[in-house]
Amino acid sequence: MSQRRLQQRANQKNRQKRTEASSGGAQSGAANAGSTGASNLGKSGATGPLTAAHDQAGTDHTEDLTARAHFTRIAATASFRWSLALFLAGVVTVALALSIPHEFAFFELGFLFTLSIYDLVLAMLGISVAIGMAVHRAEIYTIVACFLAVMAPMLLAFDPIFHSILQSPLGGELFLIAPIAVMLAGVVLWLPTKIRRIGAPVAAGVIGFSLSLFIGLDDFGIGIKEFTLTAVIGALWILLAPGLLLRNFRGPWLTIPARIVGSWLVVIGIIVLVSLYVPLGNDAPALADPSTPDNGQMDAPALPPLDPAVEEGLEDAPDSGFELTIPEDGSNPLLNGTRLDALPDLQPEPGADILPDLAPESGPAP
């Protein structure tokens, strides 16, 4: 019995030791976890701003790489290469034409003439931005079709059409077409996408009408085909080249820049329109007034007025004391008996031969 009791007591002691050991380990683990968490919290509190800045720099770098990758992917497409080639072709052509001294041909003058109409160039650039924002290709075809549909009949039969326009109420207001076209191009860039599909072709038609007036009135009145053709080609290049190049990067980011450009076009159109109504300063001298003495010329010496009896023909004008006598022999006239030497003497010298010598020239003696 004594051995069993001793064995039971030994087992109880071992159980107590195990229990105490397990409870002590749990407490020490909790303490260590608390101390580790506190230390980690202190470290994170100290290095928090640095970690956030590092994360922001990493994000910016990632966005940079994404933008470069996006541009590289777009630059590798065939549409970007074709649109860039079209844009550079026009730029190089104009640069060579203006940098090389030579006599301009009519086809060069037509292309450069379109570029010289600054207000319509701005209007066509506005429509080009609308082409860059177009969702479907059909919208681009519609804009170009409306542009050419107005210009083609105007340029093919300009004289009768222009005569009819002059006879209509629009004939006295043709100077308003260009600023209205600029303002319409600006308004189109503010329209929503669905309405812009209709507004852009209408604005392109107004621009084409205004441009056809400029071309028809400036082709020297004889309808030079080369001048007209290259003028239309230059207009199509301005209308399409920037828009097709911009179309490769279209997206929601283009909305705000397009509206800024549209606002500028509206303001420019208003300025041009107001300038047409503001009278320009006239620096030329005033015309002579016949009702004033000396016809209004203040610098001329004032003469005394004539006697009313002389003006009505009742009396002869008083003698001024100067008498001009013209001799019958054709010599210089005489003023109060004095010869005037201002005129050449028309009397031939005595013995002078007045006939030309028609005899053959005598050559050297053989």
Tab-separated table of C-alpha atoms in Angstrom:
chain	number	residue	atom	x	y	z
A	1	MET	CA	0.000	0.000	0.000
A	2	SER	CA	2.808	2.307	0.774
A	3	GLN	CA	4.316	1.859	-2.673
A	4	ARG	CA	1.033	2.632	-4.401
A	5	ARG	CA	0.593	5.812	-2.413
A	6	LEU	CA	4.114	6.902	-3.198
A	7	GLN	CA	3.468	6.263	-6.867
A	8	GLN	CA	0.233	8.281	-6.808
A	9	ARG	CA	1.908	11.203	-5.067
A	10	ALA	CA	4.714	11.166	-7.646
A	11	ASN	CA	2.160	11.211	-10.458
A	12	GLN	CA	0.287	14.129	-8.876
A	13	LYS	CA	3.508	16.131	-8.537
A	14	ASN	CA	4.355	15.498	-12.173
A	15	ARG	CA	0.911	16.671	-13.248
A	16	GLN	CA	1.248	19.867	-11.198
A	17	LYS	CA	4.647	20.598	-12.748
A	18	ARG	CA	3.266	20.121	-16.242
A	19	THR	CA	0.303	22.400	-15.527
A	20	GLU	CA	2.525	25.125	-14.097
A	21	ALA	CA	4.929	24.822	-16.993
A	22	SER	CA	2.134	25.130	-19.568
A	23	SER	CA	0.556	28.152	-17.850
A	24	GLY	CA	3.904	29.889	-17.530
A	25	GLY	CA	4.674	29.333	-21.202
A	26	ALA	CA	1.364	30.831	-22.225
A	27	GLN	CA	1.960	33.917	-20.086
A	28	SER	CA	5.484	34.378	-21.402
A	29	GLY	CA	4.195	33.963	-25.011
A	30	ALA	CA	1.580	36.639	-24.462
A	31	ALA	CA	4.181	38.932	-22.930
A	32	ASN	CA	6.545	38.363	-25.829
A	33	ALA	CA	3.741	38.967	-28.321
A	34	GLY	CA	2.815	42.207	-26.583
A	35	SER	CA	6.361	43.446	-26.530
A	36	THR	CA	6.881	42.480	-30.182
A	37	GLY	CA	3.652	44.219	-31.210
A	38	ALA	CA	4.624	47.344	-29.303
A	39	SER	CA	8.033	47.407	-30.912
A	40	ASN	CA	6.520	46.858	-34.350
A	41	LEU	CA	3.965	49.593	-33.719
A	42	GLY	CA	6.699	51.998	-32.750
A	43	LYS	CA	8.683	51.181	-35.857
A	44	SER	CA	5.683	51.549	-38.158
A	45	GLY	CA	4.754	54.845	-36.517
A	46	ALA	CA	8.237	56.161	-37.164
A	47	THR	CA	8.575	54.948	-40.750
A	48	GLY	CA	4.941	55.469	-41.891
A	49	PRO	CA	5.481	58.668	-44.012
A	50	LEU	CA	8.569	57.184	-45.662
A	51	THR	CA	6.665	54.050	-46.594
A	52	ALA	CA	3.748	56.108	-48.023
A	53	ALA	CA	6.132	58.267	-50.067
A	54	HIS	CA	7.864	55.188	-51.368
A	55	ASP	CA	4.529	53.663	-52.337
A	56	GLN	CA	3.492	56.911	-54.143
A	57	ALA	CA	6.790	57.037	-56.058
A	58	GLY	CA	6.309	53.444	-57.041
A	59	THR	CA	2.784	54.202	-58.273
A	60	ASP	CA	3.964	57.197	-60.362
A	61	HIS	CA	6.751	55.126	-61.852
A	62	THR	CA	4.274	52.400	-62.706
A	63	GLU	CA	1.937	54.915	-64.385
A	64	ASP	CA	4.918	56.327	-66.310
A	65	LEU	CA	5.790	52.902	-67.585
A	66	THR	CA	2.152	52.268	-68.454
A	67	ALA	CA	1.886	55.528	-70.455
A	68	ARG	CA	5.102	54.753	-72.322
A	69	ALA	CA	3.931	51.255	-73.060
A	70	HIS	CA	0.573	52.626	-74.267
A	71	PHE	CA	2.258	55.166	-76.584
A	72	THR	CA	4.677	52.537	-77.887
A	73	ARG	CA	1.798	50.196	-78.612
A	74	ILE	CA	-0.102	52.948	-80.504
A	75	ALA	CA	3.017	54.044	-82.414
A	76	ALA	CA	3.462	50.515	-83.678
A	77	THR	CA	0.036	50.453	-85.356
A	78	ALA	CA	-0.420	51.012	-89.086
A	79	SER	CA	-3.072	53.718	-88.599
A	80	PHE	CA	-0.669	55.871	-86.588
A	81	ARG	CA	2.059	55.544	-89.212
A	82	TRP	CA	-0.287	56.457	-92.056
A	83	SER	CA	-1.763	59.455	-90.235
A	84	LEU	CA	1.699	60.703	-89.236
A	85	ALA	CA	2.918	60.333	-92.834
A	86	LEU	CA	-0.083	62.345	-94.085
A	87	PHE	CA	0.566	65.103	-91.559
A	88	LEU	CA	4.302	65.317	-92.312
A	89	ALA	CA	3.697	65.305	-96.073
A	90	GLY	CA	1.791	68.584	-95.880
A	91	VAL	CA	4.264	70.170	-93.468
A	92	VAL	CA	7.276	69.246	-95.612
A	93	THR	CA	5.544	70.480	-98.777
A	94	VAL	CA	4.838	73.899	-97.281
A	95	ALA	CA	8.331	74.154	-95.782
A	96	LEU	CA	10.010	73.374	-99.098
A	97	ALA	CA	7.747	75.750	-101.041
A	98	LEU	CA	8.545	78.640	-98.700
A	99	SER	CA	12.256	77.953	-98.159
A	100	ILE	CA	13.403	77.413	-101.763
A	101	PRO	CA	13.557	80.675	-103.804
A	102	HIS	CA	11.626	80.090	-107.048
A	103	GLU	CA	8.672	81.317	-109.050
A	104	PHE	CA	5.484	79.883	-107.608
A	105	ALA	CA	3.304	77.821	-109.905
A	106	PHE	CA	-0.473	77.969	-109.758
A	107	PHE	CA	-0.753	74.642	-107.919
A	108	GLU	CA	1.601	75.962	-105.198
A	109	LEU	CA	-0.310	79.222	-104.926
A	110	GLY	CA	-3.592	77.343	-104.442
A	111	PHE	CA	-2.281	75.250	-101.539
A	112	LEU	CA	-0.660	78.263	-99.862
A	113	PHE	CA	-3.743	80.402	-100.468
A	114	THR	CA	-5.865	78.108	-98.299
A	115	LEU	CA	-3.333	78.364	-95.494
A	116	SER	CA	-3.438	82.171	-95.707
A	117	ILE	CA	-7.146	82.381	-94.748
A	118	TYR	CA	-6.436	82.306	-91.026
A	119	ASP	CA	-9.976	82.390	-89.645
A	120	LEU	CA	-11.163	79.521	-91.851
A	121	VAL	CA	-7.993	77.561	-91.036
A	122	LEU	CA	-8.915	77.806	-87.349
A	123	ALA	CA	-12.468	76.692	-88.133
A	124	MET	CA	-11.196	73.666	-90.096
A	125	LEU	CA	-8.860	72.753	-87.227
A	126	GLY	CA	-11.860	72.793	-84.887
A	127	ILE	CA	-13.713	70.356	-87.146
A	128	SER	CA	-10.516	68.286	-87.296
A	129	VAL	CA	-10.644	67.945	-83.502
A	130	ALA	CA	-14.246	66.755	-83.875
A	131	ILE	CA	-12.980	64.153	-86.371
A	132	GLY	CA	-10.438	63.027	-83.784
A	133	MET	CA	-13.265	62.555	-81.264
A	134	ALA	CA	-15.527	60.676	-83.690
A	135	VAL	CA	-16.604	57.259	-82.484
A	136	HIS	CA	-17.287	55.673	-85.876
A	137	ARG	CA	-15.638	56.124	-89.255
A	138	ALA	CA	-19.017	56.887	-90.790
A	139	GLU	CA	-18.996	60.223	-88.957
A	140	ILE	CA	-15.717	61.162	-90.686
A	141	TYR	CA	-17.118	60.227	-94.099
A	142	THR	CA	-20.216	62.344	-93.419
A	143	ILE	CA	-18.165	65.413	-92.476
A	144	VAL	CA	-15.966	65.164	-95.579
A	145	ALA	CA	-18.990	64.504	-97.821
A	146	CYS	CA	-20.847	67.609	-96.561
A	147	PHE	CA	-17.691	69.700	-96.952
A	148	LEU	CA	-17.155	68.655	-100.577
A	149	ALA	CA	-20.866	68.621	-101.469
A	150	VAL	CA	-21.040	72.363	-100.859
A	151	MET	CA	-17.693	73.270	-102.433
A	152	ALA	CA	-17.960	71.208	-105.649
A	153	PRO	CA	-20.960	72.962	-107.279
A	154	MET	CA	-19.771	76.358	-106.065
A	155	LEU	CA	-16.388	75.989	-107.745
A	156	LEU	CA	-17.621	74.247	-110.895
A	157	ALA	CA	-20.214	76.953	-111.649
A	158	PHE	CA	-19.015	79.848	-109.555
A	159	ASP	CA	-20.019	82.786	-111.758
A	160	PRO	CA	-23.775	82.046	-112.122
A	161	ILE	CA	-24.102	80.865	-108.526
A	162	PHE	CA	-22.282	83.894	-107.161
A	163	HIS	CA	-24.423	86.204	-109.318
A	164	SER	CA	-27.555	84.573	-107.909
A	165	ILE	CA	-26.251	84.978	-104.366
A	166	LEU	CA	-25.610	88.663	-104.956
A	167	GLN	CA	-29.186	89.120	-106.130
A	168	SER	CA	-30.542	87.385	-103.022
A	169	PRO	CA	-30.851	88.937	-99.524
A	170	LEU	CA	-27.656	87.061	-98.607
A	171	GLY	CA	-25.646	89.161	-101.071
A	172	GLY	CA	-25.218	92.051	-98.656
A	173	GLU	CA	-24.213	89.834	-95.719
A	174	LEU	CA	-21.544	87.600	-97.239
A	175	PHE	CA	-18.881	89.065	-94.979
A	176	LEU	CA	-20.595	87.381	-91.999
A	177	ILE	CA	-20.085	83.832	-93.321
A	178	ALA	CA	-16.440	83.422	-92.192
A	179	PRO	CA	-16.880	84.497	-88.520
A	180	ILE	CA	-20.080	82.449	-88.274
A	181	ALA	CA	-18.167	79.409	-89.542
A	182	VAL	CA	-15.499	79.911	-86.861
A	183	MET	CA	-18.097	80.182	-84.100
A	184	LEU	CA	-19.966	77.095	-85.343
A	185	ALA	CA	-16.757	75.073	-85.266
A	186	GLY	CA	-16.250	76.130	-81.639
A	187	VAL	CA	-19.824	75.315	-80.626
A	188	VAL	CA	-19.550	71.826	-82.175
A	189	LEU	CA	-16.752	70.920	-79.742
A	190	TRP	CA	-19.076	71.670	-76.804
A	191	LEU	CA	-21.939	69.488	-78.039
A	192	PRO	CA	-22.619	66.007	-76.668
A	193	THR	CA	-21.565	63.070	-78.785
A	194	LYS	CA	-24.999	62.341	-80.246
A	195	ILE	CA	-25.669	65.959	-81.239
A	196	ARG	CA	-22.102	66.461	-82.490
A	197	ARG	CA	-22.720	63.797	-85.150
A	198	ILE	CA	-25.197	66.228	-86.758
A	199	GLY	CA	-23.556	69.533	-85.838
A	200	ALA	CA	-20.113	68.712	-87.221
A	201	PRO	CA	-21.304	68.051	-90.827
A	202	VAL	CA	-23.436	71.219	-90.763
A	203	ALA	CA	-20.465	73.305	-89.603
A	204	ALA	CA	-18.269	71.655	-92.248
A	205	GLY	CA	-20.789	72.672	-94.926
A	206	VAL	CA	-20.775	76.312	-93.785
A	207	ILE	CA	-16.970	76.317	-93.769
A	208	GLY	CA	-16.922	74.826	-97.281
A	209	PHE	CA	-19.325	77.509	-98.524
A	210	SER	CA	-17.207	80.307	-97.087
A	211	LEU	CA	-13.986	78.813	-98.440
A	212	SER	CA	-15.481	78.400	-101.918
A	213	LEU	CA	-16.295	82.124	-101.937
A	214	PHE	CA	-12.683	82.967	-101.127
A	215	ILE	CA	-11.306	80.582	-103.759
A	216	GLY	CA	-13.758	81.647	-106.457
A	217	LEU	CA	-13.053	85.346	-105.953
A	218	ASP	CA	-9.266	84.914	-105.811
A	219	ASP	CA	-8.515	82.653	-108.770
A	220	PHE	CA	-7.860	85.746	-110.930
A	221	GLY	CA	-11.332	85.597	-112.460
A	222	ILE	CA	-10.448	83.023	-115.139
A	223	GLY	CA	-11.053	79.757	-113.269
A	224	ILE	CA	-7.547	78.312	-113.102
A	225	LYS	CA	-8.028	74.591	-112.464
A	226	GLU	CA	-4.645	73.989	-110.836
A	227	PHE	CA	-5.204	76.815	-108.359
A	228	THR	CA	-8.688	75.597	-107.434
A	229	LEU	CA	-7.733	71.929	-107.169
A	230	THR	CA	-4.759	72.439	-104.868
A	231	ALA	CA	-6.738	74.907	-102.764
A	232	VAL	CA	-9.335	72.192	-102.120
A	233	ILE	CA	-6.597	69.615	-101.447
A	234	GLY	CA	-5.027	71.976	-98.909
A	235	ALA	CA	-8.399	72.391	-97.196
A	236	LEU	CA	-8.873	68.617	-96.996
A	237	TRP	CA	-5.380	68.230	-95.535
A	238	ILE	CA	-6.132	70.770	-92.798
A	239	LEU	CA	-9.467	69.091	-92.125
A	240	LEU	CA	-8.195	65.491	-91.945
A	241	ALA	CA	-4.490	65.291	-91.063
A	242	PRO	CA	-4.592	66.596	-87.445
A	243	GLY	CA	-7.842	64.783	-86.691
A	244	LEU	CA	-6.685	61.402	-87.986
A	245	LEU	CA	-3.450	61.746	-86.002
A	246	LEU	CA	-5.378	62.676	-82.866
A	247	ARG	CA	-7.839	59.852	-83.396
A	248	ASN	CA	-5.177	57.292	-82.419
A	249	PHE	CA	-5.195	58.725	-78.855
A	250	ARG	CA	-8.924	59.388	-78.470
A	251	GLY	CA	-10.452	58.832	-75.068
A	252	PRO	CA	-12.307	60.602	-72.248
A	253	TRP	CA	-9.256	62.799	-71.598
A	254	LEU	CA	-9.900	64.625	-74.894
A	255	THR	CA	-13.211	66.157	-73.778
A	256	ILE	CA	-11.798	69.004	-71.679
A	257	PRO	CA	-9.075	70.101	-74.171
A	258	ALA	CA	-11.653	70.024	-76.977
A	259	ARG	CA	-13.974	72.320	-75.030
A	260	ILE	CA	-11.102	74.703	-74.317
A	261	VAL	CA	-10.329	74.874	-78.046
A	262	GLY	CA	-14.025	75.364	-78.756
A	263	SER	CA	-14.185	78.306	-76.352
A	264	TRP	CA	-11.208	79.940	-78.066
A	265	LEU	CA	-12.851	79.534	-81.472
A	266	VAL	CA	-16.088	81.124	-80.282
A	267	VAL	CA	-14.202	84.104	-78.832
A	268	ILE	CA	-12.102	84.509	-81.999
A	269	GLY	CA	-15.243	84.396	-84.145
A	270	ILE	CA	-16.889	87.091	-82.004
A	271	ILE	CA	-13.779	89.296	-82.248
A	272	VAL	CA	-13.673	88.931	-86.048
A	273	LEU	CA	-17.395	89.653	-86.292
A	274	VAL	CA	-17.165	92.793	-84.149
A	275	SER	CA	-14.133	94.042	-86.096
A	276	LEU	CA	-16.215	93.962	-89.290
A	277	TYR	CA	-18.688	96.442	-87.816
A	278	VAL	CA	-16.230	98.789	-86.093
A	279	PRO	CA	-15.240	101.572	-88.529
A	280	LEU	CA	-11.526	101.893	-89.140
A	281	GLY	CA	-9.693	105.173	-88.534
A	282	ASN	CA	-9.392	107.361	-91.625
A	283	ASP	CA	-6.033	109.129	-91.758
A	284	ALA	CA	-6.573	110.563	-95.260
A	285	PRO	CA	-7.054	114.354	-95.564
A	286	ALA	CA	-10.572	115.680	-95.928
A	287	LEU	CA	-11.888	116.352	-99.415
A	288	ALA	CA	-12.148	119.901	-100.670
A	289	ASP	CA	-15.425	121.704	-100.042
A	290	PRO	CA	-16.459	123.769	-103.074
A	291	SER	CA	-18.720	125.946	-100.918
A	292	THR	CA	-15.781	127.356	-98.923
A	293	PRO	CA	-13.160	129.804	-100.182
A	294	ASP	CA	-10.397	128.158	-102.213
A	295	ASN	CA	-12.387	124.883	-102.245
A	296	GLY	CA	-11.671	124.273	-98.579
A	297	GLN	CA	-7.892	124.280	-99.010
A	298	MET	CA	-6.639	126.174	-95.977
A	299	ASP	CA	-3.048	126.309	-97.202
A	300	ALA	CA	-3.919	128.209	-100.364
A	301	PRO	CA	-3.814	132.038	-100.257
A	302	ALA	CA	-7.193	133.603	-99.700
A	303	LEU	CA	-8.394	135.757	-102.620
A	304	PRO	CA	-10.839	138.661	-102.218
A	305	PRO	CA	-14.390	137.864	-103.298
A	306	LEU	CA	-15.548	139.143	-106.660
A	307	ASP	CA	-18.082	141.904	-107.097
A	308	PRO	CA	-21.601	140.441	-107.453
A	309	ALA	CA	-22.036	142.546	-110.586
A	310	VAL	CA	-18.979	140.852	-112.098
A	311	GLU	CA	-20.254	137.406	-111.134
A	312	GLU	CA	-23.610	138.105	-112.788
A	313	GLY	CA	-21.915	139.418	-115.953
A	314	LEU	CA	-23.208	142.969	-115.618
A	315	GLU	CA	-19.704	144.401	-115.485
A	316	ASP	CA	-16.317	143.376	-116.796
A	317	ALA	CA	-13.746	142.050	-114.403
A	318	PRO	CA	-11.112	144.608	-113.388
A	319	ASP	CA	-7.778	144.444	-115.157
A	320	SER	CA	-5.155	142.700	-113.069
A	321	GLY	CA	-2.292	144.477	-114.864
A	322	PHE	CA	-0.923	141.314	-116.515
A	323	GLU	CA	-1.225	140.885	-120.272
A	324	LEU	CA	-0.024	137.808	-122.106
A	325	THR	CA	0.706	138.196	-125.803
A	326	ILE	CA	1.351	135.250	-128.112
A	327	PRO	CA	3.270	136.244	-131.279
A	328	GLU	CA	1.931	135.015	-134.610
A	329	ASP	CA	5.338	133.745	-135.732
A	330	GLY	CA	5.310	131.044	-133.094
A	331	SER	CA	8.050	132.540	-130.925
A	332	ASN	CA	7.972	132.653	-127.141
A	333	PRO	CA	4.975	134.508	-125.650
A	334	LEU	CA	5.353	137.948	-124.153
A	335	LEU	CA	4.131	138.975	-120.687
A	336	ASN	CA	3.657	142.764	-120.523
A	337	GLY	CA	6.194	143.102	-123.341
A	338	THR	CA	8.812	140.891	-121.689
A	339	ARG	CA	9.892	137.679	-123.389
A	340	LEU	CA	9.268	134.456	-121.476
A	341	ASP	CA	12.221	132.076	-121.766
A	342	ALA	CA	10.472	129.201	-119.992
A	343	LEU	CA	9.357	127.650	-123.288
A	344	PRO	CA	11.790	126.416	-125.938
A	345	ASP	CA	12.176	128.531	-129.047
A	346	LEU	CA	10.059	126.991	-131.758
A	347	GLN	CA	11.433	129.236	-134.530
A	348	PRO	CA	14.112	127.412	-136.564
A	349	GLU	CA	17.423	129.084	-137.009
A	350	PRO	CA	17.993	130.806	-140.348
A	351	GLY	CA	19.645	128.519	-142.891
A	352	ALA	CA	19.057	125.389	-140.802
A	353	ASP	CA	17.976	122.252	-142.607
A	354	ILE	CA	14.762	121.083	-140.996
A	355	LEU	CA	14.493	117.927	-143.107
A	356	PRO	CA	16.265	114.760	-142.007
A	357	ASP	CA	19.340	113.654	-143.910
A	358	LEU	CA	18.262	110.642	-145.917
A	359	ALA	CA	21.517	110.213	-147.865
A	360	PRO	CA	23.368	106.931	-147.360
A	361	GLU	CA	26.299	107.000	-145.056
A	362	SER	CA	29.584	107.182	-146.882
A	363	GLY	CA	31.828	104.311	-146.035
A	364	PRO	CA	35.618	104.427	-145.902
A	365	ALA	CA	37.422	104.891	-149.153
A	366	PRO	CA	38.682	101.660	-150.661
